[in-house]
């Protein structure tokens, strides 16, 4: 018999004890907080989240949370303890921290696509990249981008009126806003005009959708999280196929920009060169010219992961935000008219007031439009959940959350928390300009975090707000949106971003 069998028995025993200790730890953790109920071995107690379709997940979380103190809820996802928070004070505890900056395991399925670009990086790499890329969002660069916003907004107006035959047919607005924001990020950040709105068959945006659904499926299937098991599953082949398209697209953007830059440096004098590249130094050029601390250029992989990250973060989030705003405006004609009146006041009665370009100074005057955008982001934050891994134990509301636990900020629920918001599920843009429209005065700033907050907040938030205003200004001046889908019938799905699961149908009638 030799030593083989006793060693095997001992190893199995050790494994069982290890699993048992882990299980007891989870039980102890869960008991300290309001929680999601009975824990099952391997799948934890989030089984209610596994058996539902993506458009039901937020409803399940809200239903569970409503039975708690409306501050926090403990759960176990597979083998991991998870703390979900949806109150400003519990949210501040994590977002305000300079220590807990590592993203949680939920982000891991994105890594094959986005590498460890700014969204997923941690530690010194994240700090270095954040410092490198922050100048790309300098206000002068943002001002330059307004001209790009204008051009593609006009094209969006044209596409919506033409494809919907001036409001005769209903359109799903989401693919239209997606193509427009993709055109904008490509030109303003990557210096490339692809005319995505004129080429509706482009694979990239469709594959982004498919990839996000796959990532989301993997997040909800703990058995698919380890690479060994995922690689054995049928999903692996699909994922590789999507990655070929996504990386192929961004690689061609980088290569072309490199070629353009070297052609420019050969053809132009120094002065001409700085003029020609002024607009595009925004982002990709910054990466192409960047040097590491030891004076090396960034590798193609380094550049690619940032381009993939910014291409995705820079268009999908904004497309979602615009689409939900349009749904809300179509269902609230009074608020839509109020925006229109504000636009008329800003642009006056000139001949071209309905098509004239937005200038930077106009954006500052669009106060009511800004309230509507903010309120839409409250109800439908583009990133509905975001997470961190705790770097050390944390005391929360008198209970200890262990180091290594996952911390999830459920912004969707925080923004609808009835303890914090008056009429939490209603569209009330005035609450952002007039405190008396909302009973809660002096609200904690962590009550409203559509762009996250603290050190890992959204680097593109000013760009996004300006872009949204410019696009909606062009749309509302030319188009009246008529609701086809009611707000309550359009279900938001968590697919990393808050997507309309079955689209958003409106009619676009010319003004
Ligand atoms: C309405 C539009 C947008 C919303 C609501 C939004 C929201 C957010 C949120 C909530 C985060 C934190 C995510 C997390 O912690 O996991 C984030 C991070 C980020 N966003 Fe945005 N975003 C928007 C537009 C943009 C745009 C236009 C860009 C780029 C041009 C961008 C680039 C990024 C990047 C790179 C990060 C990671 C930052 C870091 O970790 O240092 N976002 N965004």
Coordinates of C-alpha atoms and ligand atoms in Angstrom, one line a residue:
X1 CA 0.0 0.0 0.0
X2 CA 3.0 2.3 0.7
X3 CA 2.5 5.9 1.9
X4 CA 0.2 6.9 -1.0
X5 CA -3.2 6.3 0.7
X6 CA -2.5 7.8 4.1
X7 CA -1.1 10.9 2.4
X8 CA -4.2 11.2 0.2
X9 CA -6.5 10.8 3.2
X10 CA -4.6 13.4 5.2
X11 CA -4.7 15.8 2.2
X12 CA -8.4 15.3 1.8
X13 CA -8.9 15.9 5.5
X14 CA -6.9 19.1 5.4
X15 CA -8.9 20.3 2.4
X16 CA -12.2 19.5 4.2
X17 CA -11.0 21.4 7.4
X18 CA -9.9 24.3 5.2
X19 CA -13.4 24.4 3.5
X20 CA -15.1 24.1 6.9
X21 CA -13.1 27.0 8.4
X22 CA -13.9 29.1 5.3
X23 CA -17.6 28.2 5.6
X24 CA -17.7 29.1 9.4
X25 CA -15.9 32.4 8.7
X26 CA -18.6 33.2 6.1
X27 CA -21.4 32.3 8.5
X28 CA -19.9 34.5 11.2
X29 CA -19.5 37.4 8.7
X30 CA -23.0 37.1 7.4
X31 CA -24.5 37.0 10.9
X32 CA -23.1 40.3 11.8
X33 CA -25.0 42.2 9.1
X34 CA -28.5 42.2 7.5
X35 CA -28.0 39.5 4.8
X36 CA -29.3 37.7 1.8
X37 CA -30.3 34.5 3.7
X38 CA -29.2 30.9 3.8
X39 CA -25.7 30.0 2.5
X40 CA -25.2 27.0 0.2
X41 CA -21.8 25.4 -0.2
X42 CA -19.9 26.6 -3.3
X43 CA -22.6 29.0 -4.5
X44 CA -23.1 30.9 -1.3
X45 CA -26.4 32.7 -0.8
X46 CA -26.6 34.7 -4.0
X47 CA -28.5 31.8 -5.7
X48 CA -31.4 34.2 -6.2
X49 CA -29.2 36.1 -8.6
X50 CA -28.1 33.1 -10.6
X51 CA -31.5 32.0 -11.9
X52 CA -32.8 35.2 -13.2
X53 CA -32.3 37.0 -16.5
X54 CA -30.0 40.1 -16.6
X55 CA -33.0 42.5 -16.6
X56 CA -34.3 41.0 -13.3
X57 CA -31.1 41.3 -11.3
X58 CA -31.6 44.9 -10.2
X59 CA -35.2 44.1 -9.1
X60 CA -33.9 41.1 -7.0
X61 CA -31.3 43.2 -5.3
X62 CA -33.7 46.0 -4.6
X63 CA -36.3 43.5 -3.2
X64 CA -33.6 41.9 -0.9
X65 CA -32.3 45.3 0.2
X66 CA -35.7 46.7 1.1
X67 CA -35.8 44.1 3.9
X68 CA -32.6 45.5 5.4
X69 CA -31.7 48.8 7.3
X70 CA -31.3 50.4 3.8
X71 CA -27.6 50.9 4.5
X72 CA -25.9 47.6 3.7
X73 CA -26.4 43.9 3.0
X74 CA -24.0 41.0 3.3
X75 CA -24.0 38.1 0.9
X76 CA -21.7 35.3 -0.2
X77 CA -21.0 35.0 -3.9
X78 CA -19.6 31.5 -4.5
X79 CA -16.7 31.4 -2.0
X80 CA -16.4 35.2 -1.4
X81 CA -18.0 37.3 1.3
X82 CA -19.6 40.4 -0.2
X83 CA -20.7 43.6 1.4
X84 CA -23.2 45.6 -0.7
X85 CA -23.8 49.2 0.3
X86 CA -26.5 51.7 -0.8
X87 CA -26.5 54.5 1.8
X88 CA -24.3 57.6 1.5
X89 CA -22.4 56.9 4.8
X90 CA -21.6 53.3 4.0
X91 CA -20.7 54.4 0.4
X92 CA -18.4 57.1 1.6
X93 CA -16.5 54.6 3.8
X94 CA -15.2 52.8 0.7
X95 CA -15.1 55.4 -2.1
X96 CA -13.3 58.0 0.0
X97 CA -10.5 55.6 0.9
X98 CA -6.9 55.8 -0.6
X99 CA -6.2 52.3 0.6
X100 CA -9.1 50.2 -0.9
X101 CA -8.4 51.1 -4.5
X102 CA -8.2 47.6 -5.9
X103 CA -11.1 46.5 -8.1
X104 CA -13.1 43.4 -7.0
X105 CA -13.0 40.0 -8.6
X106 CA -16.2 40.8 -10.6
X107 CA -14.0 42.8 -13.0
X108 CA -11.7 39.9 -13.7
X109 CA -13.7 38.6 -16.8
X110 CA -13.1 42.0 -18.4
X111 CA -9.3 41.6 -18.2
X112 CA -8.9 39.5 -21.4
X113 CA -10.4 42.5 -23.3
X114 CA -9.3 45.6 -21.4
X115 CA -6.0 44.3 -20.0
X116 CA -5.0 46.2 -16.9
X117 CA -5.7 49.6 -18.4
X118 CA -6.8 52.5 -16.2
X119 CA -10.2 50.9 -15.2
X120 CA -8.7 47.7 -13.9
X121 CA -5.2 48.7 -12.9
X122 CA -4.2 48.9 -9.3
X123 CA -1.3 50.2 -7.1
X124 CA 1.6 52.1 -8.7
X125 CA 0.6 51.2 -12.2
X126 CA -2.8 52.8 -11.7
X127 CA -1.3 55.9 -10.1
X128 CA 1.2 56.3 -12.9
X129 CA -1.4 55.9 -15.7
X130 CA -3.9 58.2 -14.0
X131 CA -1.2 60.9 -13.8
X132 CA -0.2 60.3 -17.4
X133 CA -3.7 60.5 -18.8
X134 CA -5.2 63.3 -16.7
X135 CA -3.9 66.0 -19.0
X136 CA -5.9 64.5 -21.8
X137 CA -9.0 65.9 -20.1
X138 CA -7.6 69.5 -19.7
X139 CA -10.4 72.1 -20.2
X140 CA -8.7 73.4 -23.4
X141 CA -8.8 70.0 -25.0
X142 CA -12.4 69.6 -23.9
X143 CA -13.3 72.9 -25.5
X144 CA -11.8 71.7 -28.8
X145 CA -13.9 68.6 -28.7
X146 CA -17.2 70.7 -28.8
X147 CA -16.8 71.1 -32.6
X148 CA -16.6 67.3 -32.9
X149 CA -19.7 66.9 -30.7
X150 CA -21.6 69.3 -33.0
X151 CA -20.7 67.6 -36.3
X152 CA -21.8 64.1 -35.1
X153 CA -24.9 65.4 -33.3
X154 CA -26.1 66.9 -36.5
X155 CA -25.6 63.6 -38.2
X156 CA -27.5 61.9 -35.4
X157 CA -30.4 64.3 -35.9
X158 CA -30.4 63.5 -39.7
X159 CA -30.2 59.7 -39.2
X160 CA -33.1 59.7 -36.7
X161 CA -35.4 61.8 -38.9
X162 CA -34.5 59.8 -42.1
X163 CA -34.7 56.3 -40.7
X164 CA -37.9 57.0 -38.7
X165 CA -39.4 58.8 -41.8
X166 CA -40.0 62.0 -39.8
X167 CA -41.7 60.2 -36.9
X168 CA -43.9 57.8 -38.8
X169 CA -41.9 54.7 -37.5
X170 CA -40.7 54.1 -34.0
X171 CA -37.0 53.6 -33.6
X172 CA -34.9 51.9 -31.0
X173 CA -32.8 54.8 -29.9
X174 CA -29.9 52.9 -28.3
X175 CA -28.0 51.8 -31.4
X176 CA -28.2 55.4 -32.7
X177 CA -26.8 57.0 -29.6
X178 CA -24.1 54.2 -29.5
X179 CA -22.9 54.9 -33.1
X180 CA -22.9 58.6 -32.4
X181 CA -20.8 58.4 -29.2
X182 CA -18.5 56.0 -30.9
X183 CA -17.9 58.4 -33.7
X184 CA -17.2 61.1 -31.1
X185 CA -14.7 59.1 -29.0
X186 CA -12.9 57.9 -32.1
X187 CA -12.3 61.4 -33.4
X188 CA -11.8 63.4 -30.2
X189 CA -9.6 60.9 -28.4
X190 CA -8.1 58.8 -31.1
X191 CA -7.9 61.4 -33.9
X192 CA -9.7 59.0 -36.3
X193 CA -12.9 59.7 -38.4
X194 CA -14.5 56.4 -39.3
X195 CA -18.1 57.6 -40.0
X196 CA -19.6 54.9 -37.8
X197 CA -23.1 56.5 -38.2
X198 CA -22.9 56.1 -42.0
X199 CA -21.7 52.5 -41.8
X200 CA -24.4 50.8 -39.7
X201 CA -22.9 47.3 -40.2
X202 CA -19.7 48.0 -38.3
X203 CA -18.9 44.9 -36.2
X204 CA -17.3 46.7 -33.3
X205 CA -20.4 48.0 -31.5
X206 CA -22.3 44.8 -32.0
X207 CA -19.4 42.7 -30.6
X208 CA -19.1 45.1 -27.6
X209 CA -22.7 44.2 -26.8
X210 CA -22.1 40.5 -27.2
X211 CA -18.9 40.6 -25.1
X212 CA -20.6 42.5 -22.2
X213 CA -23.4 39.8 -22.1
X214 CA -20.7 37.1 -22.0
X215 CA -18.8 38.9 -19.2
X216 CA -22.0 39.4 -17.3
X217 CA -22.9 35.7 -17.6
X218 CA -19.4 34.7 -16.3
X219 CA -19.8 37.1 -13.4
X220 CA -23.0 35.3 -12.3
X221 CA -21.5 31.8 -12.8
X222 CA -18.9 31.3 -10.0
X223 CA -17.9 28.0 -11.6
X224 CA -16.8 29.9 -14.8
X225 CA -14.7 32.4 -12.9
X226 CA -11.5 30.3 -12.7
X227 CA -9.7 30.4 -16.1
X228 CA -9.2 26.6 -16.1
X229 CA -12.9 25.9 -16.0
X230 CA -13.8 28.8 -18.3
X231 CA -11.3 27.6 -20.9
X232 CA -12.9 24.2 -20.9
X233 CA -16.4 25.6 -21.5
X234 CA -18.0 26.5 -24.9
X235 CA -17.8 30.2 -23.9
X236 CA -14.1 30.3 -24.4
X237 CA -14.4 29.9 -28.2
X238 CA -16.9 32.7 -28.4
X239 CA -14.9 35.0 -26.2
X240 CA -11.8 34.4 -28.4
X241 CA -13.9 35.3 -31.5
X242 CA -15.1 38.5 -29.9
X243 CA -11.6 39.4 -28.7
X244 CA -10.3 39.1 -32.3
X245 CA -12.8 41.7 -33.5
X246 CA -12.4 44.1 -30.5
X247 CA -8.6 44.0 -30.5
X248 CA -8.3 44.0 -34.3
X249 CA -10.4 47.2 -34.4
X250 CA -8.4 49.1 -31.7
X251 CA -5.1 47.9 -33.1
X252 CA -5.9 49.3 -36.5
X253 CA -6.8 52.6 -34.9
X254 CA -3.4 52.7 -33.2
X255 CA -1.5 51.7 -36.3
X256 CA -3.2 54.3 -38.4
X257 CA -2.6 57.0 -35.9
X258 CA 1.1 56.1 -35.8
X259 CA 1.3 56.2 -39.6
X260 CA -0.5 59.6 -39.6
X261 CA 1.9 61.0 -37.0
X262 CA 5.0 59.9 -38.9
X263 CA 3.7 61.2 -42.2
X264 CA 3.0 64.5 -40.5
X265 CA 6.4 64.8 -39.0
X266 CA 7.9 64.1 -42.5
X267 CA 5.7 66.6 -44.3
X268 CA 5.2 69.5 -42.0
X269 CA 7.4 72.2 -40.5
X270 CA 7.5 72.2 -36.8
X271 CA 4.9 75.0 -36.5
X272 CA 2.5 73.3 -39.0
X273 CA 3.0 70.1 -37.1
X274 CA 1.9 71.5 -33.8
X275 CA -1.1 73.1 -35.4
X276 CA -2.1 69.9 -37.2
X277 CA -1.9 67.7 -34.2
X278 CA -3.2 70.1 -31.6
X279 CA -6.7 68.5 -31.5
X280 CA -5.6 65.0 -31.4
X281 CA -2.9 65.3 -28.7
X282 CA -5.8 64.6 -26.5
X283 CA -5.4 61.0 -25.8
X284 CA -3.9 58.6 -28.2
X285 CA -1.0 60.9 -29.1
X286 CA -0.3 61.3 -25.5
X287 CA 0.1 57.6 -25.2
X288 CA 2.2 57.3 -28.3
X289 CA 4.6 60.0 -27.1
X290 CA 4.7 58.9 -23.5
X291 CA 7.8 57.5 -21.8
X292 CA 8.1 55.3 -18.8
X293 CA 10.1 56.4 -15.8
X294 CA 13.2 54.7 -17.3
X295 CA 12.8 56.6 -20.6
X296 CA 11.3 53.7 -22.6
X297 CA 8.3 54.2 -24.9
X298 CA 5.1 52.4 -23.9
X299 CA 4.8 49.0 -25.4
X300 CA 2.1 48.3 -28.0
X301 CA 0.3 46.2 -25.3
X302 CA 0.4 49.1 -22.8
X303 CA -1.1 51.4 -25.4
X304 CA -3.6 48.9 -26.6
X305 CA -5.1 48.3 -23.1
X306 CA -5.6 52.0 -22.6
X307 CA -7.2 52.4 -26.0
X308 CA -9.5 49.4 -25.4
X309 CA -10.4 50.9 -22.0
X310 CA -11.2 54.4 -23.2
X311 CA -12.9 53.2 -26.4
X312 CA -15.3 51.2 -24.2
X313 CA -15.7 53.5 -21.2
X314 CA -15.8 56.6 -23.5
X315 CA -18.8 55.6 -25.6
X316 CA -21.0 52.9 -24.0
X317 CA -21.5 54.8 -20.7
X318 CA -22.5 58.0 -22.6
X319 CA -24.8 56.1 -25.0
X320 CA -26.7 54.6 -22.1
X321 CA -27.0 57.9 -20.3
X322 CA -28.3 59.6 -23.5
X323 CA -30.8 56.8 -24.2
X324 CA -32.3 56.8 -20.8
X325 CA -32.6 60.6 -20.8
X326 CA -34.4 60.4 -24.1
X327 CA -36.8 57.8 -22.8
X328 CA -37.6 60.0 -19.8
X329 CA -38.0 63.1 -21.9
X330 CA -40.3 61.3 -24.3
X331 CA -42.4 60.2 -21.3
X332 CA -42.4 63.7 -19.7
X333 CA -43.4 66.1 -22.5
X334 CA -43.6 69.1 -20.0
X335 CA -39.9 68.7 -19.0
X336 CA -39.0 68.2 -22.7
X337 CA -40.7 71.5 -23.6
X338 CA -39.0 73.3 -20.8
X339 CA -35.6 72.2 -22.2
X340 CA -36.8 73.4 -25.7
X341 CA -37.7 76.8 -24.3
X342 CA -34.3 77.1 -22.6
X343 CA -32.6 76.3 -25.9
X344 CA -34.7 79.0 -27.7
X345 CA -33.6 81.5 -25.1
X346 CA -30.0 80.5 -25.5
X347 CA -29.9 80.4 -29.3
X348 CA -32.5 83.3 -29.9
X349 CA -34.8 83.5 -32.9
X350 CA -32.1 83.6 -35.6
X351 CA -32.6 81.7 -38.8
X352 CA -30.3 78.9 -37.8
X353 CA -31.3 78.7 -34.1
X354 CA -32.4 75.1 -34.6
X355 CA -29.3 73.9 -36.3
X356 CA -26.6 76.4 -35.2
X357 CA -23.5 74.9 -33.6
X358 CA -23.2 74.7 -29.8
X359 CA -20.3 76.8 -28.4
X360 CA -18.6 76.3 -25.2
X361 CA -20.3 79.4 -23.6
X362 CA -23.8 77.9 -24.5
X363 CA -23.1 74.8 -22.6
X364 CA -22.8 76.8 -19.3
X365 CA -26.2 78.3 -20.0
X366 CA -28.0 75.0 -20.3
X367 CA -29.0 74.7 -16.7
X368 CA -32.3 73.0 -16.9
X369 CA -30.9 70.5 -19.5
X370 CA -28.1 69.7 -17.0
X371 CA -30.7 69.1 -14.3
X372 CA -32.5 66.6 -16.6
X373 CA -29.3 64.8 -17.5
X374 CA -28.4 64.6 -13.8
X375 CA -31.8 63.3 -12.8
X376 CA -31.6 60.7 -15.6
X377 CA -28.2 59.6 -14.3
X378 CA -29.7 59.3 -10.8
X379 CA -32.5 57.0 -12.0
X380 CA -30.2 55.1 -14.4
X381 CA -26.6 55.5 -13.4
X382 CA -24.6 54.2 -16.4
X383 CA -22.5 52.0 -14.0
X384 CA -25.1 50.6 -11.7
X385 CA -22.7 48.6 -9.5
X386 CA -19.0 49.0 -8.8
X387 CA -16.7 47.1 -6.6
X388 CA -13.5 47.0 -4.6
X389 CA -11.5 44.3 -2.8
X390 CA -10.8 45.3 0.8
X391 CA -7.1 45.7 1.4
X392 CA -7.5 45.4 5.2
X393 CA -10.3 44.6 7.7
X394 CA -12.9 47.4 7.8
X395 CA -15.3 48.3 10.6
X396 CA -18.6 49.1 9.2
X397 CA -21.7 50.1 11.3
X398 CA -20.1 48.2 14.3
X399 CA -19.4 45.0 12.4
X400 CA -16.1 43.8 10.9
X401 CA -15.8 43.2 7.2
X402 CA -12.8 41.0 6.6
X403 CA -9.7 41.8 4.5
X404 CA -10.2 40.4 1.0
X405 CA -14.0 40.7 1.0
X406 CA -15.7 42.2 -2.0
X407 CA -17.3 45.6 -1.5
X408 CA -20.0 46.5 -4.0
X409 CA -21.5 50.0 -4.2
X410 CA -25.0 49.6 -5.7
X411 CA -25.4 53.1 -7.1
X412 CA -28.7 52.2 -8.7
X413 CA -30.2 51.6 -5.3
X414 CA -28.3 54.4 -3.5
X415 CA -29.9 56.8 -6.0
X416 CA -33.3 55.4 -5.2
X417 CA -32.9 54.9 -1.5
X418 CA -36.2 56.2 0.0
X419 CA -34.4 57.2 3.2
X420 CA -32.4 59.7 1.1
X421 CA -34.6 60.8 -1.8
X422 CA -38.1 62.2 -1.9
X423 CA -40.2 60.4 -4.6
X424 CA -37.2 58.2 -5.3
X425 CA -38.6 56.6 -8.5
X426 CA -40.0 59.7 -10.1
X427 CA -38.3 61.9 -12.7
X428 CA -38.0 65.3 -10.9
X429 CA -35.2 67.3 -12.6
X430 CA -36.0 70.3 -10.4
X431 CA -34.5 68.6 -7.4
X432 CA -31.1 69.5 -8.8
X433 CA -31.7 73.2 -9.0
X434 CA -34.2 73.9 -6.3
X435 CA -33.8 72.3 -2.8
X436 CA -37.5 72.8 -2.0
X437 CA -38.4 70.4 -4.9
X438 CA -37.0 67.7 -2.7
X439 CA -37.5 67.5 1.1
X440 CA -34.0 66.6 1.9
X441 CA -31.7 69.6 2.2
X442 CA -28.0 69.4 2.8
X443 CA -27.8 66.0 1.3
X444 CA -24.5 64.1 1.8
X445 CA -22.5 64.3 -1.5
X446 CA -22.1 60.5 -1.4
X447 CA -25.9 60.3 -2.0
X448 CA -25.3 60.9 -5.7
X449 CA -22.3 59.2 -7.3
X450 CA -23.0 58.5 -11.0
X451 CA -19.4 59.1 -11.8
X452 CA -18.2 57.3 -8.6
X453 CA -16.2 59.6 -6.2
X454 CA -12.9 59.7 -4.5
X455 CA -9.5 58.8 -6.0
X456 CA -11.0 56.3 -8.5
X457 CA -13.7 58.5 -9.8
X458 CA -14.5 58.8 -13.6
X459 CA -11.7 60.5 -15.4
X460 CA -14.0 61.4 -18.3
X461 CA -16.9 63.0 -16.4
X462 CA -16.5 66.5 -17.7
X463 CA -16.1 65.3 -21.2
X464 CA -19.2 63.1 -20.8
X465 CA -21.4 66.0 -19.4
X466 CA -20.3 68.4 -22.2
X467 CA -20.9 65.7 -24.8
X468 CA -24.4 64.9 -23.5
X469 CA -25.4 68.5 -23.3
X470 CA -24.2 69.2 -26.9
X471 CA -25.9 66.2 -28.3
X472 CA -29.2 66.7 -26.5
X473 CA -29.2 70.4 -27.4
X474 CA -29.0 69.5 -31.1
X475 CA -31.6 66.8 -30.8
X476 CA -34.2 68.8 -28.8
X477 CA -33.9 71.8 -31.1
X478 CA -34.8 69.7 -34.1
X479 CA -36.8 66.8 -32.8
X480 CA -39.8 66.2 -30.5
X481 CA -39.6 62.8 -28.9
X482 CA -42.8 60.9 -28.5
X483 CA -43.0 57.9 -26.2
X484 CA -43.7 54.5 -27.6
X485 CA -42.3 52.5 -24.6
X486 CA -43.5 53.5 -21.2
X487 CA -40.7 54.1 -18.6
X488 CA -42.0 51.2 -16.4
X489 CA -41.9 48.8 -19.4
X490 CA -38.2 49.3 -20.2
X491 CA -36.2 47.1 -18.0
X492 CA -32.6 48.0 -17.1
X493 CA -30.1 45.2 -17.3
X494 CA -26.8 45.1 -15.5
X495 CA -24.3 44.3 -18.2
X496 CA -21.4 46.2 -16.7
X497 CA -23.3 49.2 -17.8
X498 CA -27.1 49.9 -17.3
X499 CA -28.5 48.8 -20.7
X500 CA -32.1 48.8 -21.8
X501 CA -32.5 45.0 -22.1
X502 CA -34.9 45.2 -25.1
X503 CA -34.1 48.6 -26.4
X504 CA -35.9 52.0 -26.1
X505 CA -38.5 52.8 -28.7
X506 CA -39.5 56.4 -29.4
X507 CA -40.9 58.4 -32.4
X508 CA -38.8 61.3 -33.6
X509 CA -41.0 64.0 -35.0
X510 CA -39.4 67.1 -36.6
X511 CA -40.0 70.4 -35.0
Ligands
LIG1 C1 -22.2 59.4 -18.7 C2 -21.0 59.0 -18.9 C3 -20.2 58.3 -17.9 C4 -20.5 57.7 -16.7 C5 -21.8 57.7 -16.0 C6 -19.2 57.2 -16.1 C7 -19.1 56.6 -14.9 C8 -18.0 56.0 -14.4 C9 -17.9 55.4 -13.1 C10 -19.0 55.1 -12.1 C11 -16.6 55.0 -13.0 C12 -16.0 54.2 -11.8 C13 -16.1 52.7 -12.2 C14 -15.6 51.8 -11.2 O1 -15.1 52.1 -10.1 O2 -15.6 50.6 -11.6 C15 -15.9 55.4 -14.1 C16 -14.5 55.2 -14.3 C17 -13.9 55.5 -15.5 N1 -14.4 56.2 -16.6 FE1 -16.3 56.9 -16.8 N2 -18.2 57.4 -17.0 C18 -18.7 58.1 -18.1 C19 -18.1 58.5 -19.2 C20 -16.7 58.3 -19.4 C21 -16.0 58.8 -20.6 C22 -16.6 59.7 -21.7 C23 -14.7 58.4 -20.4 C24 -13.5 58.6 -21.3 C25 -13.5 59.5 -22.3 C26 -14.6 57.6 -19.2 C27 -13.5 56.9 -18.8 C28 -13.4 56.3 -17.5 C29 -12.2 55.6 -17.0 C30 -10.9 55.4 -17.8 C31 -12.5 55.1 -15.8 C32 -11.5 54.5 -14.8 C33 -10.9 55.5 -13.9 C34 -9.9 55.0 -12.9 O3 -10.1 53.9 -12.3 O4 -9.0 55.8 -12.6 N3 -15.9 57.6 -18.6 N4 -16.7 56.0 -15.0

